[in-house]
C-alpha positions as protocol buffer text, in pm:
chain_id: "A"
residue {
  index: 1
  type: UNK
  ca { x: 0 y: 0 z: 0 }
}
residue {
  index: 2
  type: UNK
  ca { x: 105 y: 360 z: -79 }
}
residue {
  index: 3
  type: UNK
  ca { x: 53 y: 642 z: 190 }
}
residue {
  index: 4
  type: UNK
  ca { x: 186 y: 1002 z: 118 }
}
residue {
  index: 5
  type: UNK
  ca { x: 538 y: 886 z: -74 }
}
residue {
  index: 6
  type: UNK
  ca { x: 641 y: 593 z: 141 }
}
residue {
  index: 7
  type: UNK
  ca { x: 513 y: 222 z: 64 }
}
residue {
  index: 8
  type: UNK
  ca { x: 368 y: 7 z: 364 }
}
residue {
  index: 9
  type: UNK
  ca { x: 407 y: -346 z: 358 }
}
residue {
  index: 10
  type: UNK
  ca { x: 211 y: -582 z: 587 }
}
residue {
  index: 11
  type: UNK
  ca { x: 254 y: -914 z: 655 }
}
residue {
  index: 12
  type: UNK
  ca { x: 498 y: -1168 z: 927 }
}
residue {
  index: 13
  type: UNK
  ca { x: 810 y: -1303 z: 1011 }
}
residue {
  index: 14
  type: UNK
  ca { x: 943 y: -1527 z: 1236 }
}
residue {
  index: 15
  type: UNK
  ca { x: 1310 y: -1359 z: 1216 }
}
residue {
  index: 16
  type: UNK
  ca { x: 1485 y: -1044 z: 1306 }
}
residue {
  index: 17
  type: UNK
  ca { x: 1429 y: -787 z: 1041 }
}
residue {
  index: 18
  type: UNK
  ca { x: 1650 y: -471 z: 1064 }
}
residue {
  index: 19
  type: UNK
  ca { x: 1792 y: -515 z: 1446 }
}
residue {
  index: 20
  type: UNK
  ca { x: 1419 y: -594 z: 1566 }
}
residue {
  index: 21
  type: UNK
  ca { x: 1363 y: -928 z: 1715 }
}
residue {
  index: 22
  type: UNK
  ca { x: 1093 y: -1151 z: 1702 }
}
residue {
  index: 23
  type: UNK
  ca { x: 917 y: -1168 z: 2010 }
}
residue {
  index: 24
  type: UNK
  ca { x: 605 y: -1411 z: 1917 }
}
residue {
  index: 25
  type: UNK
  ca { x: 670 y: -1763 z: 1799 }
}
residue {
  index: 26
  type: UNK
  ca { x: 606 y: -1533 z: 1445 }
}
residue {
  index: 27
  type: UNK
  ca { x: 526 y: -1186 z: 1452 }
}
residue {
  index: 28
  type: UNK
  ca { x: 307 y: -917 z: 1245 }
}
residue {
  index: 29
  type: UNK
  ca { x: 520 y: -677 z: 1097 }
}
residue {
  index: 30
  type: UNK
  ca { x: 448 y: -336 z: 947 }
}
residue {
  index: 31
  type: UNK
  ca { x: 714 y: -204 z: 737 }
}
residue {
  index: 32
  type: UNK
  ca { x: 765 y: 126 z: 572 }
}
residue {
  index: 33
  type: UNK
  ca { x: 1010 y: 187 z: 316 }
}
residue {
  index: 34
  type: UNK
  ca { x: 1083 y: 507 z: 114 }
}
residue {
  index: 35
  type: UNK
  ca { x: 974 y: 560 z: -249 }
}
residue {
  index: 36
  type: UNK
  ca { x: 1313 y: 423 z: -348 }
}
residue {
  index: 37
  type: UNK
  ca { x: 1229 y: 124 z: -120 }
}
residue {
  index: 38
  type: UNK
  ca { x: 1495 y: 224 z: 132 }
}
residue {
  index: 39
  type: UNK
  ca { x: 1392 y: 100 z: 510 }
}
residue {
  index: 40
  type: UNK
  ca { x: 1203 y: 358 z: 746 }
}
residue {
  index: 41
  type: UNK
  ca { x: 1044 y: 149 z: 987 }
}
residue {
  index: 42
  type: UNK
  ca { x: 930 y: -126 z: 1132 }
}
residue {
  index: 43
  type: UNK
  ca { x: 663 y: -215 z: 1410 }
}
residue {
  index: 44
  type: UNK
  ca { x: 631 y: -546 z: 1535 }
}
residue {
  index: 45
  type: UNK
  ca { x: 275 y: -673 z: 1653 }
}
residue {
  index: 46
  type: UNK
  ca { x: 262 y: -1013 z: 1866 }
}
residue {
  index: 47
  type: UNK
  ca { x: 147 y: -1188 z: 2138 }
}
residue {
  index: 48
  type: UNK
  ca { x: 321 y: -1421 z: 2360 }
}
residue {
  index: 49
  type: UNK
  ca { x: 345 y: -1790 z: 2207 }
}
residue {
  index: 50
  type: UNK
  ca { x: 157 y: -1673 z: 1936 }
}
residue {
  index: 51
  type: UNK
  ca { x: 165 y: -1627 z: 1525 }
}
residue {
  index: 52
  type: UNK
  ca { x: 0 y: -1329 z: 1438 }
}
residue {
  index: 53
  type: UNK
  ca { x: 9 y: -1202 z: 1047 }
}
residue {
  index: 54
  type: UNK
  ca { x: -145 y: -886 z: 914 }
}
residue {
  index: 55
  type: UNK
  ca { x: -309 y: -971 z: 555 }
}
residue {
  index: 56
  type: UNK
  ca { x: -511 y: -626 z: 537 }
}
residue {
  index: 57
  type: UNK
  ca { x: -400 y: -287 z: 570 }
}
residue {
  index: 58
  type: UNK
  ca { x: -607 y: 32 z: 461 }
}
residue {
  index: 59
  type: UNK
  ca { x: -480 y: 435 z: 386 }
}
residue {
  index: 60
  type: UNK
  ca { x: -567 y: 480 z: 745 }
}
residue {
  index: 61
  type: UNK
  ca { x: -440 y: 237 z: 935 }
}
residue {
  index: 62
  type: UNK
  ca { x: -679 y: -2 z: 957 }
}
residue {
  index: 63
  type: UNK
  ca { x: -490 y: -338 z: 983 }
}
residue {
  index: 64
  type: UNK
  ca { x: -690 y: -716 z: 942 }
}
residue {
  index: 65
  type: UNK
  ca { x: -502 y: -1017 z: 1016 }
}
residue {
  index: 66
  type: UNK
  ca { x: -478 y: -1327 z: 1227 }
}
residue {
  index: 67
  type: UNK
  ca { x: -332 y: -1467 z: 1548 }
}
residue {
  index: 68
  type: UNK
  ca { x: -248 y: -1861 z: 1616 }
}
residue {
  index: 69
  type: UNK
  ca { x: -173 y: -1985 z: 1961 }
}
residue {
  index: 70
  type: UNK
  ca { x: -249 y: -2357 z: 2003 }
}
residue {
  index: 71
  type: UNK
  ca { x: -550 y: -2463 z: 1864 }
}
residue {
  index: 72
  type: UNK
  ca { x: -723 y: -2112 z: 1944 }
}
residue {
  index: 73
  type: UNK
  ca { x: -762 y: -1896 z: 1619 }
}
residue {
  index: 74
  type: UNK
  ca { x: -834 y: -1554 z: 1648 }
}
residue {
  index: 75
  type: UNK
  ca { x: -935 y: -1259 z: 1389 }
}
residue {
  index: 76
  type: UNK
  ca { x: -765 y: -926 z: 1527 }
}
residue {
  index: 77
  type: UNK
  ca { x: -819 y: -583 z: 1396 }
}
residue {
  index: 78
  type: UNK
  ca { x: -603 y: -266 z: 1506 }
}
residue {
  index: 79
  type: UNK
  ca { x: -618 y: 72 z: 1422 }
}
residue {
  index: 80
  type: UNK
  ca { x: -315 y: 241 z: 1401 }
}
residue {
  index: 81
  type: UNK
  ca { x: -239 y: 631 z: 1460 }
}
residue {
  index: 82
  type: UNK
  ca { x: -45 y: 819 z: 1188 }
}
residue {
  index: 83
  type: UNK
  ca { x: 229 y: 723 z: 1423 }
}
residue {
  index: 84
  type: UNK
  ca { x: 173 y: 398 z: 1409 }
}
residue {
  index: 85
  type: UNK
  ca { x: 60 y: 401 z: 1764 }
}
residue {
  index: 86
  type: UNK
  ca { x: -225 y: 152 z: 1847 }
}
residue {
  index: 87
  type: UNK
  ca { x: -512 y: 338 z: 1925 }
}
residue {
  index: 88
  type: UNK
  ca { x: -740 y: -19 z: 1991 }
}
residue {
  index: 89
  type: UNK
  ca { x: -752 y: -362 z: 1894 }
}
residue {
  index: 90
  type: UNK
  ca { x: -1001 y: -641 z: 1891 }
}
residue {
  index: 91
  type: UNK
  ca { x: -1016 y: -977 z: 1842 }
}
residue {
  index: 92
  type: UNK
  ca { x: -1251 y: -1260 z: 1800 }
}
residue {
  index: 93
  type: UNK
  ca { x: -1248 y: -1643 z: 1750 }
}
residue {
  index: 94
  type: UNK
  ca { x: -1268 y: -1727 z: 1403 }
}
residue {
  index: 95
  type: UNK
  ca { x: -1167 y: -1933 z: 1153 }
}
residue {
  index: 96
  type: UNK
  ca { x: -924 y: -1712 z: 938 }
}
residue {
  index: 97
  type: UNK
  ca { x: -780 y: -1332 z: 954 }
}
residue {
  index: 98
  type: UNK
  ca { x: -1029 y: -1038 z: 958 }
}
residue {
  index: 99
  type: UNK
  ca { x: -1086 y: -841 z: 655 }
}
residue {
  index: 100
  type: UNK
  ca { x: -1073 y: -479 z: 662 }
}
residue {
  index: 101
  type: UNK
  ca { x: -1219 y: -169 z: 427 }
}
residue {
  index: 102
  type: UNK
  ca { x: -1256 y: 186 z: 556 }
}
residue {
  index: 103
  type: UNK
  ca { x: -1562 y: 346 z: 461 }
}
residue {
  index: 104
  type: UNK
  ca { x: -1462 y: 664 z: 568 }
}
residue {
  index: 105
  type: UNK
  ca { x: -1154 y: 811 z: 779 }
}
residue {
  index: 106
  type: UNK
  ca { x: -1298 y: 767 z: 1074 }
}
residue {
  index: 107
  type: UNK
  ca { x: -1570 y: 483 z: 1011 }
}
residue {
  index: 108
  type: UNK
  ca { x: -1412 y: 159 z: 967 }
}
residue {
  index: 109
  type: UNK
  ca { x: -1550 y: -237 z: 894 }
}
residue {
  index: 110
  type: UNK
  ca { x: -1381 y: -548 z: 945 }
}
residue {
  index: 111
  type: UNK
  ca { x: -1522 y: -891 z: 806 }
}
residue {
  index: 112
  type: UNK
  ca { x: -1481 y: -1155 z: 1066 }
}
residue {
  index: 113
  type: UNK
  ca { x: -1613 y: -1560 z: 1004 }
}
residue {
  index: 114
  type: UNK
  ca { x: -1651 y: -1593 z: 1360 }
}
residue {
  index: 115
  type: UNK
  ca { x: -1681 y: -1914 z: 1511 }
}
residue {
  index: 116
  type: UNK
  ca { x: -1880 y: -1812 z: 1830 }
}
residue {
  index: 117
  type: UNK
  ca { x: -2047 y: -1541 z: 1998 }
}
residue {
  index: 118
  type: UNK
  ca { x: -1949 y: -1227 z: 1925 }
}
residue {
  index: 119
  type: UNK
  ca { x: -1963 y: -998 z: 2245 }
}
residue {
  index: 120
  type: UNK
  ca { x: -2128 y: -680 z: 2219 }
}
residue {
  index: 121
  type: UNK
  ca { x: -2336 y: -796 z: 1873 }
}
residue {
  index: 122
  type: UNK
  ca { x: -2706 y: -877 z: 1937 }
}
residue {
  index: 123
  type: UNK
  ca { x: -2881 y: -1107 z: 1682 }
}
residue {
  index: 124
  type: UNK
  ca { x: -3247 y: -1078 z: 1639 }
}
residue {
  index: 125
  type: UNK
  ca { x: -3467 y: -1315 z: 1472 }
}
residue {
  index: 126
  type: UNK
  ca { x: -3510 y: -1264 z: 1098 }
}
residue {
  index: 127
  type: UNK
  ca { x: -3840 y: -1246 z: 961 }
}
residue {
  index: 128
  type: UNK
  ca { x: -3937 y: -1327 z: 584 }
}
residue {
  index: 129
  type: UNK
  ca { x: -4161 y: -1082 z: 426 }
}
residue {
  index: 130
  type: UNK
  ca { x: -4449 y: -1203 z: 194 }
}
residue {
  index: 131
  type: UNK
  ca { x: -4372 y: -1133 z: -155 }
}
């Protein structure tokens, strides 16, 4: 992804990358490299015993991805400041990483195939309408 002039690049590794060491079993890594792909940054996302990935990224920060520990799979979302500061993250049990799209700058949807309850989301019952 392209934001201003520098490139962002999403994604995980399991090794140290520029000095920075993995401290996950693998870790989501956000990289940002200079329009002549020369190294800026990178931020390292992770949890403990854990293989987390970032698959989606949008012009605002908006990362999708994954974590792994065990058998318990999780889709986490993050948003990011313009700092790359986390600002929140969520996750939920599911079976693969959590898309992301922003609909606006500041309104934001992930896509999540959950694999329980989700906490906070009530489900009514759906009614069929005659035609």
């Amino acid at each position: 992804m392209k934001t201003g002039n520098n490139f962002i690049l999403v994604g995980s590794s399991a090794e140290k990358l520029f000095s920075q060491p993995v401290s996950g079993l693998k870790d989501g890594i956000v990289v940002t490299l200079s329009p002549s792909f020369g190294f800026i940054s990178i931020l390292r996302s992770f949890n403990s015993q854990s293989s987390r990935t970032w698959f989606y990224s949008t012009a605002t920060n908006f990362l999708g991805g994954s974590a792994i520990t065990g058998e318990k799979r999780e889709a986490v979302v993050t948003k990011y400041s313009n700092k790359w500061l986390p600002e929140w993250t969520t996750r939920f049990s599911a079976i693969g990483a959590a898309r992301v799209v922003d609909v606006t700058t500041t309104l934001h949807l992930a896509l999540i195939s959950s694999t329980g309850a989700v906490p906070g989301l009530k489900v009514g019952s759906l009614q069929q309408k005659a035609p």
